[in-house]
Coordinates of C-alpha atoms in Angstrom, one line a residue:
M1 CA -8.5 16.5 32.9
S2 CA -7.1 19.9 31.8
T3 CA -6.0 22.1 34.9
A4 CA -5.8 25.3 32.7
L5 CA -7.4 28.2 34.5
P6 CA -10.5 29.5 32.8
A7 CA -10.2 32.7 30.7
A8 CA -10.7 35.9 32.4
P9 CA -14.4 37.2 32.2
L10 CA -14.8 40.0 29.7
P11 CA -15.9 42.6 32.1
S12 CA -12.2 42.7 33.7
T13 CA -11.1 43.7 30.1
W14 CA -13.5 46.6 30.0
R15 CA -12.4 47.6 33.6
Q16 CA -8.8 47.7 32.2
F17 CA -9.7 49.9 29.4
Y18 CA -11.7 52.0 31.6
A19 CA -8.8 52.4 33.9
L20 CA -6.8 53.9 30.8
T21 CA -9.2 56.8 30.7
K22 CA -8.1 58.0 34.1
P23 CA -11.7 58.4 35.4
R24 CA -11.1 60.7 38.4
V25 CA -9.2 63.1 36.3
V26 CA -11.6 63.1 33.5
Q27 CA -14.5 63.6 36.0
L28 CA -13.0 66.8 37.2
I29 CA -12.3 67.9 33.6
V30 CA -16.2 67.4 32.7
F31 CA -17.1 69.0 35.8
C32 CA -15.2 72.1 35.0
A33 CA -16.5 72.1 31.5
L34 CA -20.0 71.7 32.9
I35 CA -19.4 75.0 34.9
G36 CA -18.4 76.8 31.8
M37 CA -21.7 75.6 30.2
V38 CA -24.0 76.5 33.1
L39 CA -22.3 80.1 33.4
A40 CA -22.7 80.6 29.6
V41 CA -26.6 80.4 30.0
P42 CA -28.2 83.3 31.6
G43 CA -30.9 82.1 34.0
V44 CA -32.3 78.6 34.2
P45 CA -31.5 76.5 31.1
G46 CA -34.2 75.1 28.9
W47 CA -34.4 71.6 27.8
S48 CA -32.6 72.3 24.5
D49 CA -29.6 73.7 26.6
V50 CA -29.8 70.8 28.9
G51 CA -29.6 68.2 26.0
R52 CA -26.8 70.2 24.4
A53 CA -24.8 70.2 27.6
A54 CA -25.3 66.5 28.1
L55 CA -23.9 65.8 24.5
A56 CA -21.2 68.2 24.9
C57 CA -20.2 66.5 28.3
L58 CA -20.2 63.2 26.6
G59 CA -18.2 64.3 23.7
I60 CA -15.6 66.1 26.1
W61 CA -15.5 63.0 28.3
L62 CA -14.7 60.6 25.3
V63 CA -11.9 63.0 24.0
A64 CA -10.4 63.5 27.3
G65 CA -10.5 59.6 28.0
A66 CA -8.9 59.1 24.6
A67 CA -6.1 61.6 25.5
A68 CA -5.5 59.7 28.8
A69 CA -5.4 56.3 27.1
F70 CA -2.7 57.8 24.6
N71 CA -0.7 58.9 27.6
C72 CA -0.7 55.5 29.0
V73 CA 0.9 54.3 25.9
V74 CA 3.6 56.9 25.5
E75 CA 4.5 56.7 29.4
Q76 CA 4.2 53.0 29.9
Q77 CA 8.0 52.4 30.7
I78 CA 8.0 55.3 32.9
D79 CA 4.7 54.3 34.6
A80 CA 6.3 50.8 35.3
K81 CA 9.0 52.5 37.3
M82 CA 6.6 54.4 39.8
R83 CA 4.5 52.9 42.4
R84 CA 1.7 55.4 41.8
T85 CA 1.3 54.3 38.2
A86 CA 2.8 50.8 38.1
W87 CA -0.8 49.2 38.3
R88 CA -1.9 50.6 35.0
P89 CA -2.7 47.9 32.4
T90 CA -0.2 49.2 29.9
A91 CA 2.5 49.4 32.5
K92 CA 1.9 45.7 33.5
G93 CA 1.5 44.5 29.9
E94 CA -2.2 43.6 30.2
L95 CA -3.1 45.5 27.3
S96 CA -0.9 45.9 24.2
N97 CA 0.0 49.2 22.4
T98 CA -2.3 48.3 19.5
Q99 CA -5.3 47.6 21.7
T100 CA -4.7 51.0 23.6
L101 CA -4.0 53.0 20.6
S102 CA -7.2 51.6 18.8
F103 CA -9.2 52.2 22.0
S104 CA -7.9 55.7 22.2
A105 CA -8.7 56.4 18.5
A106 CA -12.1 55.1 18.7
L107 CA -12.8 57.4 21.8
C108 CA -11.4 60.4 20.0
A109 CA -13.3 59.7 16.8
A110 CA -16.7 59.1 18.6
G111 CA -16.4 62.2 20.9
S112 CA -15.2 64.5 18.0
L113 CA -18.2 63.3 15.9
I114 CA -20.7 64.0 18.7
L115 CA -19.2 67.7 19.3
Y116 CA -19.1 68.3 15.6
V117 CA -22.6 67.2 14.6
W118 CA -24.6 67.8 17.8
V119 CA -22.8 70.6 19.5
N120 CA -20.8 72.9 17.1
P121 CA -17.4 72.7 15.1
L122 CA -15.7 75.2 17.3
T123 CA -16.1 73.0 20.2
M124 CA -14.8 69.9 18.5
W125 CA -11.7 71.7 17.1
L126 CA -11.0 73.2 20.5
T127 CA -11.4 69.9 22.3
F128 CA -9.1 68.1 19.7
A129 CA -6.5 70.7 20.1
T130 CA -6.6 70.1 23.8
F131 CA -6.2 66.4 23.0
V132 CA -3.1 67.4 21.0
G133 CA -1.8 69.7 23.6
Y134 CA -1.9 67.1 26.4
A135 CA -1.4 63.8 24.6
V136 CA 1.4 65.2 22.4
I137 CA 2.9 68.6 23.2
Y138 CA 2.9 67.9 27.0
T139 CA 3.4 64.2 27.3
V140 CA 5.8 63.6 24.4
V141 CA 7.7 67.0 24.1
L142 CA 7.5 69.0 27.4
K143 CA 7.3 66.4 30.2
P144 CA 10.6 64.7 29.5
L145 CA 12.4 68.0 28.6
T146 CA 11.8 70.7 31.1
P147 CA 11.0 70.9 34.7
Q148 CA 8.5 73.7 33.7
N149 CA 6.5 71.0 31.8
I150 CA 3.5 71.3 34.1
V151 CA 3.4 75.0 33.9
I152 CA 3.5 75.2 30.1
G153 CA 1.4 72.0 29.6
G154 CA -1.2 73.2 32.1
A155 CA -2.7 75.3 29.4
S156 CA -4.4 72.2 28.1
G157 CA -5.6 71.1 31.3
A158 CA -7.1 74.4 32.0
M159 CA -9.4 74.3 28.9
P160 CA -12.5 72.6 30.0
P161 CA -14.5 76.0 31.1
V162 CA -13.6 77.3 27.6
L163 CA -14.8 74.1 25.9
G164 CA -18.0 74.2 27.9
W165 CA -18.6 77.9 27.1
A166 CA -18.1 77.5 23.4
A167 CA -20.4 74.4 23.4
M168 CA -23.2 76.7 24.6
T169 CA -22.4 79.9 22.8
G170 CA -20.4 78.9 19.8
E171 CA -17.6 81.4 20.9
V172 CA -14.7 81.8 23.2
S173 CA -15.5 84.6 25.7
P174 CA -13.5 86.7 28.1
E175 CA -15.3 85.1 31.0
S176 CA -14.4 81.7 29.9
L177 CA -10.6 82.7 29.6
I178 CA -10.9 83.9 33.1
L179 CA -12.1 80.5 34.2
C180 CA -9.3 79.0 32.1
L181 CA -6.6 81.4 33.9
I182 CA -7.8 80.1 37.2
I183 CA -7.2 76.5 36.5
F184 CA -4.0 77.3 34.7
L185 CA -2.6 78.9 37.9
W186 CA -4.0 76.1 40.2
T187 CA -2.3 73.4 38.3
P188 CA 1.4 73.9 39.3
P189 CA 0.8 74.0 43.1
H190 CA -1.6 71.1 42.7
F191 CA 0.9 69.0 40.9
W192 CA 4.0 70.1 42.7
A193 CA 2.6 69.1 45.9
L194 CA 2.2 65.5 44.6
A195 CA 5.6 65.5 43.0
L196 CA 7.1 66.5 46.4
Y197 CA 6.0 63.2 48.2
R198 CA 6.6 61.1 45.1
V199 CA 10.0 62.7 44.4
E200 CA 11.9 59.3 44.6
D201 CA 9.4 57.8 41.9
Y202 CA 10.0 60.7 39.7
R203 CA 13.8 60.5 40.2
K204 CA 13.6 56.8 39.1
S205 CA 11.6 57.6 36.2
G206 CA 14.0 60.1 34.8
L207 CA 11.5 62.8 34.5
P208 CA 12.7 66.3 35.2
M209 CA 10.1 67.4 37.6
L210 CA 10.9 70.5 39.7
P211 CA 11.5 68.7 43.0
V212 CA 14.1 66.3 41.2
T213 CA 15.8 69.3 39.3
H214 CA 15.6 72.1 41.7
G215 CA 15.1 70.4 45.2
S216 CA 12.3 70.6 47.8
A217 CA 12.8 74.0 49.1
F218 CA 12.7 75.7 45.6
T219 CA 9.6 73.7 44.8
R220 CA 7.8 74.8 48.0
L221 CA 8.5 78.3 47.4
Q222 CA 7.1 78.1 44.0
I223 CA 3.9 76.5 45.4
L224 CA 3.5 79.4 47.7
L225 CA 4.1 82.0 45.2
Y226 CA 1.5 80.2 42.8
T227 CA -1.1 80.1 45.5
L228 CA -0.8 83.8 46.2
I229 CA -1.1 84.6 42.5
L230 CA -4.0 82.1 42.3
F231 CA -5.6 84.0 45.1
A232 CA -5.7 87.1 43.2
A233 CA -6.9 85.4 40.0
C234 CA -9.9 83.8 42.0
L235 CA -11.0 87.2 42.9
I236 CA -11.5 88.3 39.2
P237 CA -15.0 86.8 38.7
F238 CA -16.2 88.8 41.5
M239 CA -14.5 92.1 40.4
L240 CA -15.8 91.8 36.9
R241 CA -19.4 90.9 38.1
M242 CA -19.3 87.4 36.7
S243 CA -20.3 86.3 40.3
G244 CA -21.7 87.8 43.5
W245 CA -20.9 87.8 47.2
F246 CA -21.6 84.1 47.7
Y247 CA -18.7 83.2 45.3
L248 CA -16.4 85.7 46.9
V249 CA -16.9 84.5 50.4
A250 CA -16.2 81.0 49.2
A251 CA -13.2 81.9 47.1
V252 CA -11.6 83.8 50.0
I253 CA -12.0 80.9 52.5
L254 CA -10.9 78.2 50.0
N255 CA -7.8 80.3 49.0
L256 CA -7.0 81.3 52.6
G257 CA -7.0 77.4 53.2
F258 CA -4.8 76.7 50.1
C259 CA -2.3 79.5 51.1
A260 CA -2.1 78.3 54.8
Y261 CA -1.1 74.8 53.4
A262 CA 1.3 76.4 51.2
V263 CA 2.9 78.4 54.0
A264 CA 3.1 75.5 56.3
L265 CA 4.7 73.4 53.6
W266 CA 7.3 76.1 52.8
R267 CA 8.2 76.6 56.5
E268 CA 8.7 72.8 57.4
Y269 CA 8.3 70.1 54.9
S270 CA 6.8 66.5 55.5
D271 CA 5.3 64.1 53.1
A272 CA 2.3 63.8 55.1
L273 CA 1.8 67.6 54.7
A274 CA 2.6 67.6 51.1
R275 CA -0.1 64.8 50.7
K276 CA -2.7 66.8 52.6
T277 CA -1.8 69.9 50.5
F278 CA -2.4 67.9 47.2
R279 CA -5.7 66.6 48.5
F280 CA -6.8 70.1 49.6
S281 CA -6.1 71.4 46.1
L282 CA -8.5 69.0 44.5
I283 CA -11.1 70.1 47.2
H284 CA -10.3 73.7 46.5
L285 CA -10.9 73.6 42.9
S286 CA -14.0 71.5 43.1
L287 CA -15.7 73.8 45.7
L288 CA -14.4 76.9 44.0
F289 CA -16.3 76.0 40.7
A290 CA -19.3 74.6 42.8
A291 CA -19.5 78.0 44.3
L292 CA -19.6 79.5 41.0
L293 CA -22.4 77.3 40.0
I294 CA -24.5 78.0 43.0
D295 CA -23.7 81.8 42.9
H296 CA -25.0 81.8 39.2
Y297 CA -28.6 80.9 40.4
L298 CA -28.5 83.4 43.5
P299 CA -30.0 87.0 43.1
R300 CA -27.2 89.5 42.9
G301 CA -26.5 91.7 45.9
G302 CA -27.0 89.1 48.6
L303 CA -25.6 85.8 49.9

């Protein structure tokens, strides 16, 4: 009688492919894009707006997932050296490069088709440019060459509100660029907090992340400076009447919290505090954009 183990069930393979899309990251991307969609439509959206937004979210999710999968192929050797990423199917050799690249291409093609046909060509081209910016320019070129990789490459990650706005209006507006600026300035302190308590992983990987090349103290100072600039940028929507008092109160509270973490981290470092700062940065961006969403439906002039 054969003692060979039965083949792994098909759903486990699909879970591996799903893991390649970095679901939690993509969820935040789609959420920020959705905020751009909502803010682009005055008042309560109609059913046609809801349908367009749903298709846009699907298309953006697919292309973002494709970029994440492509990233896993490029960085599989690096991922295998880092505890944070060693579990990925590409790093463990559970999925081949051919399988992963085919999966990435299929997602990108499907998402681009949905955006081009059922949303608009501008959104498709902007989303595809974001794919190239993250998967190629950031991952292949910037990340292994410069400690400013996350600053320059952050432009791609900051694009979701622009994609969302373009999906609903067919144009890139100043308002969407302000939202893009907020995410652009949020990205370095968010990522550097992670890099601080994962510095040994990055040192082993050979990537020139800021804590590796310039040390902890310099990185913590940069986090503090960026959170102060981010605070100012988060006030712009209120100053330009994109939002009202509800958003302003939420923005001030959230940014004071982020700055408090940054100051504490700058004064006295610990891995635990860096980890808390990283987690708070995720809460900060999620609640900041949620406040924009709520404020959009509140009457102006009051909370």
